[in-house]
Amino acid sequence: MSNEFLDRHIGPSAQDITSMLDSINCKSVDEVVSKTVPNAILFGNRMQVDEGLTERDSLELATKLAGDNILATNFIGQGYYGTLMPTVVQRNILENPGWYTAYTPYQAEISQGRLEMLLNFQQMIMDLTGMDISNASLLDEPTACAEAMMMAKRANRKNKSNKFLIDSNTNTQTITILQTRAKPLGIELVVDDIQNNDFLDCFAALLQSPGTNGEVRDLTADIARAKDNGVLTIVACDVLALTLIKTPAEMGADIAVGNSQRFGVPMGFGGPHAAYLATRDEFKRRVPGRLIGVSQDVLGNSAMRMSLQTREQHIRRDKATSNICTAQVLLAVLAAAYGIYHGAAGLKKIATKVHAKASNLAASLNAAGFELVATQFFDTITINTDKAQNLFDSAQKSGINLRLLNDAQLSMSVDETTTEAELSALLAVFSIDQLTESELALSVSIMRESEYLTHPVFSQYHSETEMMRYLKRLENKDIALNHSMIALGSCTMKLNAATQMYPISLPGFSKMHPYAPEDQTLGYQQLFKDLEHALCEVTGYDAVSLQPNAGSQGEFAGLLAIHSYHESNGDFDRNICLIPSSAHGTNPASAVMAGMKVVIVKCDDAGNIDLDDLKAKVEEHSDKLSAIMVTYPSTHGVFEVEIKQVCEIIHNAGGQVYLDGANLNAMVGVTRMGEFGADVSHINLHKTFAIPHGGGGPGMGPIGVKSHLAPFLPGNPLEKDSNAVSAAMYGSASILPISWSYIKLLGKYGMQRSTEIAIVSANYIADALKDSFPILYRGDQGMVAHECIIDIRPLKEQSGISEEDIAKRLMDYGFHSPTMSFPVAGTLMIEPTESESKREMDRFITAMISIHNEIQKVISGEWDKDNNPLKNAPHTAHEMAGDWSYPYTRQEALYPVESLVANKYFPPVKRIDNVYGDRNLFCSCIEVSEYI
Ligand SMILES: *Cc1c(COP(=O)(O)O)cnc(C)c1O
């Protein structure tokens, strides 16, 4: 089958594949697959998906679909605004694989560049909100509000109320998402006008500033009343408005949340963009999501790392503060870059111009006799009019989108991109022929006086040359896929092809407002239809929701669907969720968020679900059994033969099967979960379907379901009680063209071939390493799935060298470590994917075998057991230049294998002290003198 792109996507050549098959004693790729995937579920490729297109044809089709979207002049606002991404940022970050192909910064020493940028993001949010600490991103503003609600519930233990108050002047999508999230936790929502509320019976309250109708108020008095009653306050605020108006901290709030989208990140029909959560010092250990902190390396140099929550869900499981795993790193990086490039004065200028446009607009409407709802506003004004619908319709006819707040109110928001011509066109809708120049509307009493963005990072990079070099300098500190393979098991770090990435920059996709009328989004609708169809074909499910914007959110949405299904059958007591002990940490965390009780099922020595234990647990909880969450192939990297039986046991007891689809890359075109018994799965598009990891997000976690669960998929976030889980109907819609392109380019055969080669490659690596490191689990015919776990514990026992030492030593060899200690402590999980060439895999194998030989030197006593290249890894360039006091040579430390001479990476810091960082939590930018 000829497929031009397939040959680009698959790493090994035909000849390489033959020689890999030889090494693993298989005659054909088919033989590998039939020995790996249990016969009972080997269905053959029955996907009704077209064959692959050429790159040129795929791009042309994507461009056509983008063109089918109509970009009207947008005044909708409601949390999403037009913005100008600086081209230096677009070219050097968004369109640069050095940034977008990086992984989440768990291996901090090789992630200092993006960690520094995330610290800049945190500092920027702290400055803008006035809070003491900020996290490094959440998924979107409404889910950030939900995380804040849960955080406040835990933080405010003294207050026994289970009511959460929301000011009525809050965005609809925020209220909807809070409904979805509050219900399973037994939290009761009260929506009320906060100015007339005495805060008597609630544990926390959410206010929005500016309000959904644009009104800006000083919230100080309301917040003080709340505080008097022991109620915590959360303010959802607008980052650009914060450059002009008083901060939530100055008004006394406890938590600030919001979205950084309008700092240079396109609306993208709903995302992705980085939301944030910032709070006071006293709550710093309760912050959900990832928090970047400053620690030090073993030489005492400042170095950054993820604090506290590192692998939080894996450690705390059902007691985790949140299920957020993949967040929005790349978008936080982009927003921080926007802040750095403009600086305080630049941002203030942008904000003032926006406010001036709104002020002029308001004055013009007012002069023409329209009544304004509020005299204090930033960028959004609302008018009272009995002709709201007529005006809305006639605006739309002239290519202008407004927001119909209700029957009698019309809103309009301006932004950085709004031109004079657009304002004139808008006024024409109201039969006003001239824009009235007016004073700024905001009164002095609400204006901000405090300084912000005073750290030098926000004033040093305003020239394009300096900015370009700063971004390059940071990029050079990190290892991403453009340097070497990243064989992270369970994360599927495959090729993110340029042709797949290209469409996200097309304006037809990137500039669409998420609440634009449907007839303007026909290109997107077609793309979603194509993608939903293909994902149904891939999985064997009947329906797909593209809404969840990470795997964790898909888990939550899928479990809610299961819960609603049970309720629709009159089963109100089914709340037990069985989870095998080897599950990913998001599984138990999501189950708890969905109001379920987690019961752990054991795994046997071979890594399979212990069927006896499963049966016992099912029997014990039969009437209350809601679901099982299983990963397939298992997190142990094997296709369990009994999967069909597992599904049957659960179904017979009236339960539902949630299959974690993170390992779908081992199944596409070979087997389908919907056919072997699963009811619902999330599909991590940032793993199997080529969305890049972005250094820790964005991602997309659509869910597929069998038909009986389809009525319970997430609904429209603008409709109350719709079970929506994201602010936008299609989540982070603007990255869906990446997965769509992936499917178009590979097609039916190419996707199957990718799965097959991923399995061949994993078995090739397992075979090449088996004599140096034992392979922990294999299937019944001795094969691994698309990843393999190597056991470091026996070597550690002999040598004292741990999996972490190996991970750090791999940095000296120019590699990112495989997944460390998941799902089994003391192991490394390797997943090469189909897109790594045999040459690159061989380089990795050579490095691992060389490390094995180094460990032998420790065991034999040739190398000291504490002072050796493994324990001292990684080694920096700076160290090499100084006095060399190690009992081994520079060559042994830095150039242990020949191939490094031509392509050497130097980590910027030595091993980082995790404990120091958590004890001395410091999450803002460091003194300039400390940068190295
Ligand atoms: C990656 C992963 C998840 C979580 O997905 P996110 O997109 O990071 O939320 C869940 N389960 C497994 C097995 C995974 O590998």
XYZ file of N, CA and C in Angstrom, residues 85-86 89 93 99 113-125 128 135-137 239 260-265 274 328-344 347 453 457-459 461-462 467 470-471 474 925:
177
model
N -1.126 37.854 19.046
C 0.062 37.120 19.480
C 1.271 37.770 18.813
N 2.256 38.227 19.598
C 3.438 38.823 18.957
C 4.066 37.794 18.008
N 6.762 35.629 19.196
C 6.309 34.543 20.072
C 5.722 33.402 19.243
N 7.929 30.175 19.686
C 7.358 29.236 20.664
C 6.284 28.368 20.011
N 9.790 23.943 21.818
C 8.845 24.225 22.905
C 7.671 23.257 22.905
N 14.344 25.494 31.113
C 13.845 26.565 30.243
C 12.354 26.775 30.430
N 11.588 25.686 30.286
C 10.139 25.886 30.416
C 9.750 26.120 31.867
N 10.519 25.554 32.797
C 10.223 25.845 34.207
C 10.399 27.333 34.501
N 11.447 27.922 33.920
C 11.647 29.363 34.141
C 10.476 30.160 33.562
N 10.023 29.746 32.383
C 8.903 30.470 31.766
C 7.633 30.291 32.603
N 7.437 29.110 33.165
C 6.258 28.899 34.012
C 6.364 29.696 35.315
N 7.571 29.827 35.807
C 7.764 30.658 37.009
C 7.444 32.119 36.662
N 7.833 32.536 35.458
C 7.465 33.881 34.995
C 5.947 34.031 34.950
N 5.275 32.964 34.485
C 3.806 32.998 34.431
C 3.252 33.181 35.850
N 3.767 32.381 36.776
C 3.271 32.481 38.162
C 3.500 33.883 38.733
N 4.703 34.417 38.461
C 5.022 35.759 38.961
C 4.068 36.794 38.356
N 3.810 36.638 37.070
C 2.924 37.573 36.379
C 1.521 37.528 36.999
N 1.024 36.319 37.245
C -0.322 36.188 37.829
C -0.335 36.726 39.262
N -0.405 40.482 38.980
C -1.664 41.033 38.485
C -2.786 40.890 39.511
N -0.578 29.038 40.796
C -0.142 27.800 40.156
C 0.257 28.089 38.702
N 0.715 27.025 38.027
C 1.293 27.238 36.699
C 0.325 26.932 35.571
N -0.937 26.807 35.847
C -2.037 26.717 34.880
C -3.077 25.695 35.290
N -7.373 39.236 33.370
C -5.968 39.636 33.500
C -5.672 41.028 32.948
N -5.863 33.323 31.101
C -4.855 34.230 30.544
C -4.954 34.307 29.025
N -6.068 33.840 28.468
C -6.221 33.770 27.002
C -5.886 35.083 26.305
N -6.389 36.196 26.864
C -6.248 37.431 26.092
C -4.829 37.991 26.129
N -3.915 37.262 26.749
C -2.497 37.606 26.648
C -1.878 36.845 25.469
N -2.356 37.170 24.306
C -1.703 36.672 23.091
C -2.082 35.288 22.631
N -3.065 34.653 23.271
C -3.435 33.293 22.869
C -4.768 33.349 22.127
N -4.527 28.975 29.038
C -4.156 28.644 30.415
C -5.004 29.433 31.405
N -2.024 23.166 30.977
C -1.945 24.020 29.780
C -0.580 24.706 29.725
N 0.498 23.929 29.825
C 1.821 24.525 29.935
C 2.161 25.437 28.755
N 1.996 24.931 27.538
C 2.411 25.738 26.381
C 1.666 27.075 26.352
N 0.405 27.060 26.789
C -0.386 28.280 26.756
C 0.039 29.233 27.862
N 0.429 28.685 29.000
C 0.952 29.539 30.069
C 2.272 30.168 29.617
N 3.064 29.375 28.912
C 4.330 29.878 28.375
C 4.067 31.025 27.393
N 3.071 30.841 26.538
C 2.743 31.889 25.548
C 2.252 33.157 26.241
N 1.399 32.997 27.256
C 0.866 34.168 27.960
C 1.981 34.893 28.710
N 2.884 34.116 29.317
C 3.998 34.734 30.029
C 4.881 35.505 29.042
N 5.094 34.909 27.864
C 5.928 35.574 26.854
C 5.296 36.896 26.429
N 3.986 36.917 26.325
C 3.262 38.144 25.974
C 3.496 39.197 27.058
N 3.395 38.768 28.318
C 3.610 39.693 29.434
C 5.036 40.230 29.453
N 5.984 39.351 29.164
C 7.396 39.740 29.171
C 7.701 40.705 28.026
N 7.138 40.408 26.874
C 7.422 41.224 25.687
C 6.842 42.631 25.824
N 5.657 42.722 26.441
C 5.026 44.038 26.600
C 5.461 44.750 27.874
N 5.685 43.999 28.948
C 6.036 44.620 30.223
C 4.859 45.370 30.818
N 5.067 45.909 32.024
C 3.972 46.581 32.736
C 3.415 47.752 31.937
N 1.490 46.600 28.794
C 0.183 46.004 29.094
C -0.814 47.089 29.492
N 4.615 43.642 37.815
C 5.652 43.233 36.853
C 6.938 44.064 37.026
N 12.781 40.571 34.592
C 12.425 39.765 33.419
C 11.332 40.449 32.597
N 10.540 41.290 33.264
C 9.456 41.960 32.550
C 9.877 43.291 31.911
N 11.158 43.624 32.046
C 11.574 44.864 31.384
C 12.794 44.689 30.490
N 13.267 42.380 27.950
C 13.120 41.727 26.642
C 12.062 42.401 25.781
N 12.136 43.715 25.675
C 11.134 44.421 24.876
C 11.570 44.628 23.434
N 14.255 39.495 22.811
C 13.210 38.501 23.070
C 13.539 37.187 22.366
N 16.265 35.451 24.226
C 15.818 34.915 25.523
C 15.090 33.585 25.298
N 14.191 33.585 24.311
C 13.430 32.362 24.035
C 14.350 31.237 23.584
N 16.295 29.821 26.638
C 15.479 28.918 27.447
C 15.282 27.586 26.727
N 9.665 34.581 40.913
C 10.943 34.745 40.208
C 12.066 35.025 41.202
